[in-house]
């Protein structure tokens, strides 16, 4: 059974489907914790961090690799083109969660909004977009290989920072390289 899973991971649609399964699993896990009275905010934050990483990786790979190849192949298929969704609202919710304290009363609501944003789009992609990509005969194995190479190259990056400005590699002038609190 192991070789079959390896083969599936090379297909672009199967890779996205696996991403979606991980995202769903994390949303269910969070929802289960949310309903537990007195759940540790640190545990919620851990799940949300993993969820935001998975969502950021998926959004970036769709925008940089998958959509640019798929968009022209779909032609004028309005339903399929509509399934290529804008990740801007998703990024805003991720950024909001990144700034929130997990003990904040609005934290759960923001995660629920994130789930609502994502789950409807996942279903639309699977029901419309994936079917159309198979119908037009796109080489999803070759696209999957490209996506897999991209994933390996991205493993060292903090994917929740996708779309956010990067900090300069060299400290800004005037900032000491080594800051220590000195008590007199």
Tab-separated table of C-alpha atoms in Angstrom:
chain	number	residue	atom	x	y	z
A	1	UNK	CA	0.000	0.000	0.000
A	2	UNK	CA	2.964	2.351	0.582
A	3	UNK	CA	3.952	2.704	-3.099
A	4	UNK	CA	0.406	3.674	-4.050
A	5	UNK	CA	0.435	6.543	-1.533
A	6	UNK	CA	3.749	7.698	-3.007
A	7	UNK	CA	2.244	7.667	-6.486
A	8	UNK	CA	-0.803	9.609	-5.336
A	9	UNK	CA	1.355	12.313	-3.802
A	10	UNK	CA	2.793	13.099	-7.236
A	11	UNK	CA	-0.583	13.915	-8.776
A	12	UNK	CA	-1.467	17.606	-8.343
A	13	UNK	CA	-5.133	17.039	-7.514
A	14	UNK	CA	-4.315	14.318	-5.015
A	15	UNK	CA	-1.774	16.607	-3.333
A	16	UNK	CA	-4.412	19.315	-2.988
A	17	UNK	CA	-6.950	16.756	-1.778
A	18	UNK	CA	-4.478	15.633	0.903
A	19	UNK	CA	-3.930	19.275	1.909
A	20	UNK	CA	-7.688	19.683	2.246
A	21	UNK	CA	-7.954	16.573	4.414
A	22	UNK	CA	-5.289	17.920	6.781
A	23	UNK	CA	-7.081	21.281	6.947
A	24	UNK	CA	-10.432	19.613	7.683
A	25	UNK	CA	-8.843	17.413	10.361
A	26	UNK	CA	-7.304	20.435	12.098
A	27	UNK	CA	-10.600	22.346	11.974
A	28	UNK	CA	-12.423	19.357	13.513
A	29	UNK	CA	-9.724	19.011	16.164
A	30	UNK	CA	-10.028	22.693	17.042
A	31	UNK	CA	-13.817	22.487	17.117
A	32	UNK	CA	-13.599	19.590	19.566
A	33	UNK	CA	-11.298	21.599	21.848
A	34	UNK	CA	-13.440	24.705	21.562
A	35	UNK	CA	-16.344	22.835	23.101
A	36	UNK	CA	-14.302	21.624	26.083
A	37	UNK	CA	-14.753	23.870	29.081
A	38	UNK	CA	-11.450	25.129	30.453
A	39	UNK	CA	-9.377	24.027	27.470
A	40	UNK	CA	-5.870	25.451	27.637
A	41	UNK	CA	-5.437	28.391	25.261
A	42	UNK	CA	-1.926	27.098	24.468
A	43	UNK	CA	-3.420	23.896	23.021
A	44	UNK	CA	-5.804	25.931	20.840
A	45	UNK	CA	-2.911	28.114	19.676
A	46	UNK	CA	-0.894	25.028	18.721
A	47	UNK	CA	-3.689	23.715	16.505
A	48	UNK	CA	-4.295	27.141	14.981
A	49	UNK	CA	-0.581	27.495	14.200
A	50	UNK	CA	-0.600	24.161	12.382
A	51	UNK	CA	-3.848	25.092	10.622
A	52	UNK	CA	-2.497	28.467	9.485
A	53	UNK	CA	0.708	26.835	8.233
A	54	UNK	CA	-1.294	24.260	6.245
A	55	UNK	CA	-3.610	26.928	4.823
A	56	UNK	CA	-0.725	29.239	3.931
A	57	UNK	CA	1.177	26.466	2.177
A	58	UNK	CA	-1.916	25.405	0.264
A	59	UNK	CA	-2.789	28.974	-0.762
A	60	UNK	CA	0.724	29.717	-1.902
A	61	UNK	CA	1.068	26.529	-3.927
A	62	UNK	CA	-2.319	27.090	-5.561
A	63	UNK	CA	-1.466	30.680	-6.476
A	64	UNK	CA	2.130	30.139	-7.611
A	65	UNK	CA	1.960	26.719	-9.264
A	66	UNK	CA	-1.538	25.286	-9.694
A	67	UNK	CA	-3.705	28.238	-10.764
A	68	UNK	CA	-1.286	29.655	-13.368
A	69	UNK	CA	-1.285	26.275	-15.145
A	70	UNK	CA	-4.978	25.496	-14.700
A	71	UNK	CA	-6.498	28.918	-15.431
A	72	UNK	CA	-5.675	29.010	-19.190
A	73	UNK	CA	-6.653	25.356	-19.696
A	74	UNK	CA	-10.156	25.918	-18.294
A	75	UNK	CA	-10.926	28.493	-20.965
A	76	UNK	CA	-14.328	30.115	-20.593
A	77	UNK	CA	-15.745	27.612	-18.113
A	78	UNK	CA	-17.216	30.158	-15.701
A	79	UNK	CA	-18.016	27.676	-12.910
A	80	UNK	CA	-14.510	26.225	-12.951
A	81	UNK	CA	-12.869	29.664	-13.174
A	82	UNK	CA	-14.972	30.789	-10.177
A	83	UNK	CA	-13.574	27.877	-8.169
A	84	UNK	CA	-10.099	29.442	-8.497
A	85	UNK	CA	-10.577	31.528	-5.408
A	86	UNK	CA	-8.934	34.627	-4.122
A	87	UNK	CA	-7.026	33.855	-0.934
A	88	UNK	CA	-7.057	37.466	0.308
A	89	UNK	CA	-9.831	36.951	2.909
A	90	UNK	CA	-8.023	33.841	4.114
A	91	UNK	CA	-4.780	35.794	4.555
A	92	UNK	CA	-6.602	38.498	6.511
A	93	UNK	CA	-8.037	35.923	8.903
A	94	UNK	CA	-4.649	34.245	9.314
A	95	UNK	CA	-3.046	37.619	10.049
A	96	UNK	CA	-5.781	38.420	12.575
A	97	UNK	CA	-5.282	35.093	14.341
A	98	UNK	CA	-1.527	35.622	14.347
A	99	UNK	CA	-2.022	38.841	16.304
A	100	UNK	CA	-4.701	37.523	18.677
A	101	UNK	CA	-4.217	35.993	22.098
A	102	UNK	CA	-5.812	32.516	22.201
A	103	UNK	CA	-7.551	33.537	25.446
A	104	UNK	CA	-9.302	36.400	23.613
A	105	UNK	CA	-13.079	35.800	23.578
A	106	UNK	CA	-13.116	36.552	19.822
A	107	UNK	CA	-10.470	33.904	19.045
A	108	UNK	CA	-12.928	31.029	18.651
A	109	UNK	CA	-15.163	33.143	16.428
A	110	UNK	CA	-12.242	34.054	14.198
A	111	UNK	CA	-11.264	30.394	13.811
A	112	UNK	CA	-14.902	29.593	12.988
A	113	UNK	CA	-14.882	32.365	10.349
A	114	UNK	CA	-11.681	30.890	8.939
A	115	UNK	CA	-13.284	27.455	8.745
A	116	UNK	CA	-16.397	28.853	7.073
A	117	UNK	CA	-14.226	30.662	4.538
A	118	UNK	CA	-12.203	27.558	3.745
A	119	UNK	CA	-14.654	24.655	3.878
A	120	UNK	CA	-17.058	26.050	1.284
A	121	UNK	CA	-14.181	26.699	-1.119
A	122	UNK	CA	-12.721	23.243	-0.589
A	123	UNK	CA	-16.046	21.644	-1.509
A	124	UNK	CA	-16.394	23.873	-4.567
A	125	UNK	CA	-12.868	23.017	-5.724
A	126	UNK	CA	-13.436	19.295	-5.340
A	127	UNK	CA	-16.901	19.279	-6.918
A	128	UNK	CA	-16.203	21.609	-9.844
A	129	UNK	CA	-12.571	22.484	-10.387
A	130	UNK	CA	-11.040	19.034	-9.901
A	131	UNK	CA	-13.625	17.450	-12.192
A	132	UNK	CA	-12.999	20.009	-14.930
A	133	UNK	CA	-9.225	19.620	-14.665
A	134	UNK	CA	-9.640	15.859	-15.176
A	135	UNK	CA	-12.056	16.420	-18.100
A	136	UNK	CA	-9.679	18.725	-20.014
A	137	UNK	CA	-6.922	16.135	-19.664
A	138	UNK	CA	-4.304	18.271	-17.951
A	139	UNK	CA	-1.131	16.337	-17.079
A	140	UNK	CA	-1.690	16.407	-13.319
A	141	UNK	CA	1.236	14.051	-12.713
A	142	UNK	CA	3.725	16.518	-14.229
A	143	UNK	CA	2.072	19.396	-12.389
A	144	UNK	CA	2.235	17.342	-9.196
A	145	UNK	CA	5.973	16.818	-9.644
A	146	UNK	CA	6.413	20.579	-9.961
A	147	UNK	CA	4.301	21.146	-6.847
A	148	UNK	CA	6.276	18.533	-4.880
A	149	UNK	CA	9.587	20.204	-5.802
A	150	UNK	CA	8.171	23.561	-4.721
A	151	UNK	CA	6.976	22.110	-1.391
A	152	UNK	CA	10.417	20.703	-0.643
A	153	UNK	CA	11.997	24.088	-1.373
A	154	UNK	CA	9.550	25.855	0.961
A	155	UNK	CA	10.025	23.603	3.991
A	156	UNK	CA	12.403	26.001	5.730
A	157	UNK	CA	10.164	29.070	5.494
A	158	UNK	CA	7.574	30.375	7.947
A	159	UNK	CA	4.571	30.080	5.662
A	160	UNK	CA	2.280	32.154	7.850
A	161	UNK	CA	4.294	35.141	6.644
A	162	UNK	CA	3.202	34.582	3.037
A	163	UNK	CA	2.356	37.953	1.585
A	164	UNK	CA	3.838	39.859	4.520
A	165	UNK	CA	7.010	41.896	4.153
A	166	UNK	CA	10.210	40.073	5.065
A	167	UNK	CA	12.482	41.406	7.786
A	168	UNK	CA	15.819	42.649	6.484
A	169	UNK	CA	18.678	40.163	6.787
A	170	UNK	CA	20.916	42.871	8.221
A	171	UNK	CA	19.726	44.763	11.312
A	172	UNK	CA	18.575	48.296	10.678
A	173	UNK	CA	21.165	51.004	11.436
A	174	UNK	CA	21.046	52.148	15.019
A	175	UNK	CA	19.782	48.840	16.365
A	176	UNK	CA	22.311	47.060	18.528
A	177	UNK	CA	23.153	43.560	17.396
A	178	UNK	CA	22.989	42.259	20.941
A	179	UNK	CA	20.285	43.708	23.175
A	180	UNK	CA	20.458	42.832	26.840
A	181	UNK	CA	18.545	44.203	29.753
A	182	UNK	CA	21.000	45.563	32.278
A	183	UNK	CA	19.829	46.073	35.804
A	184	UNK	CA	21.656	48.780	37.747
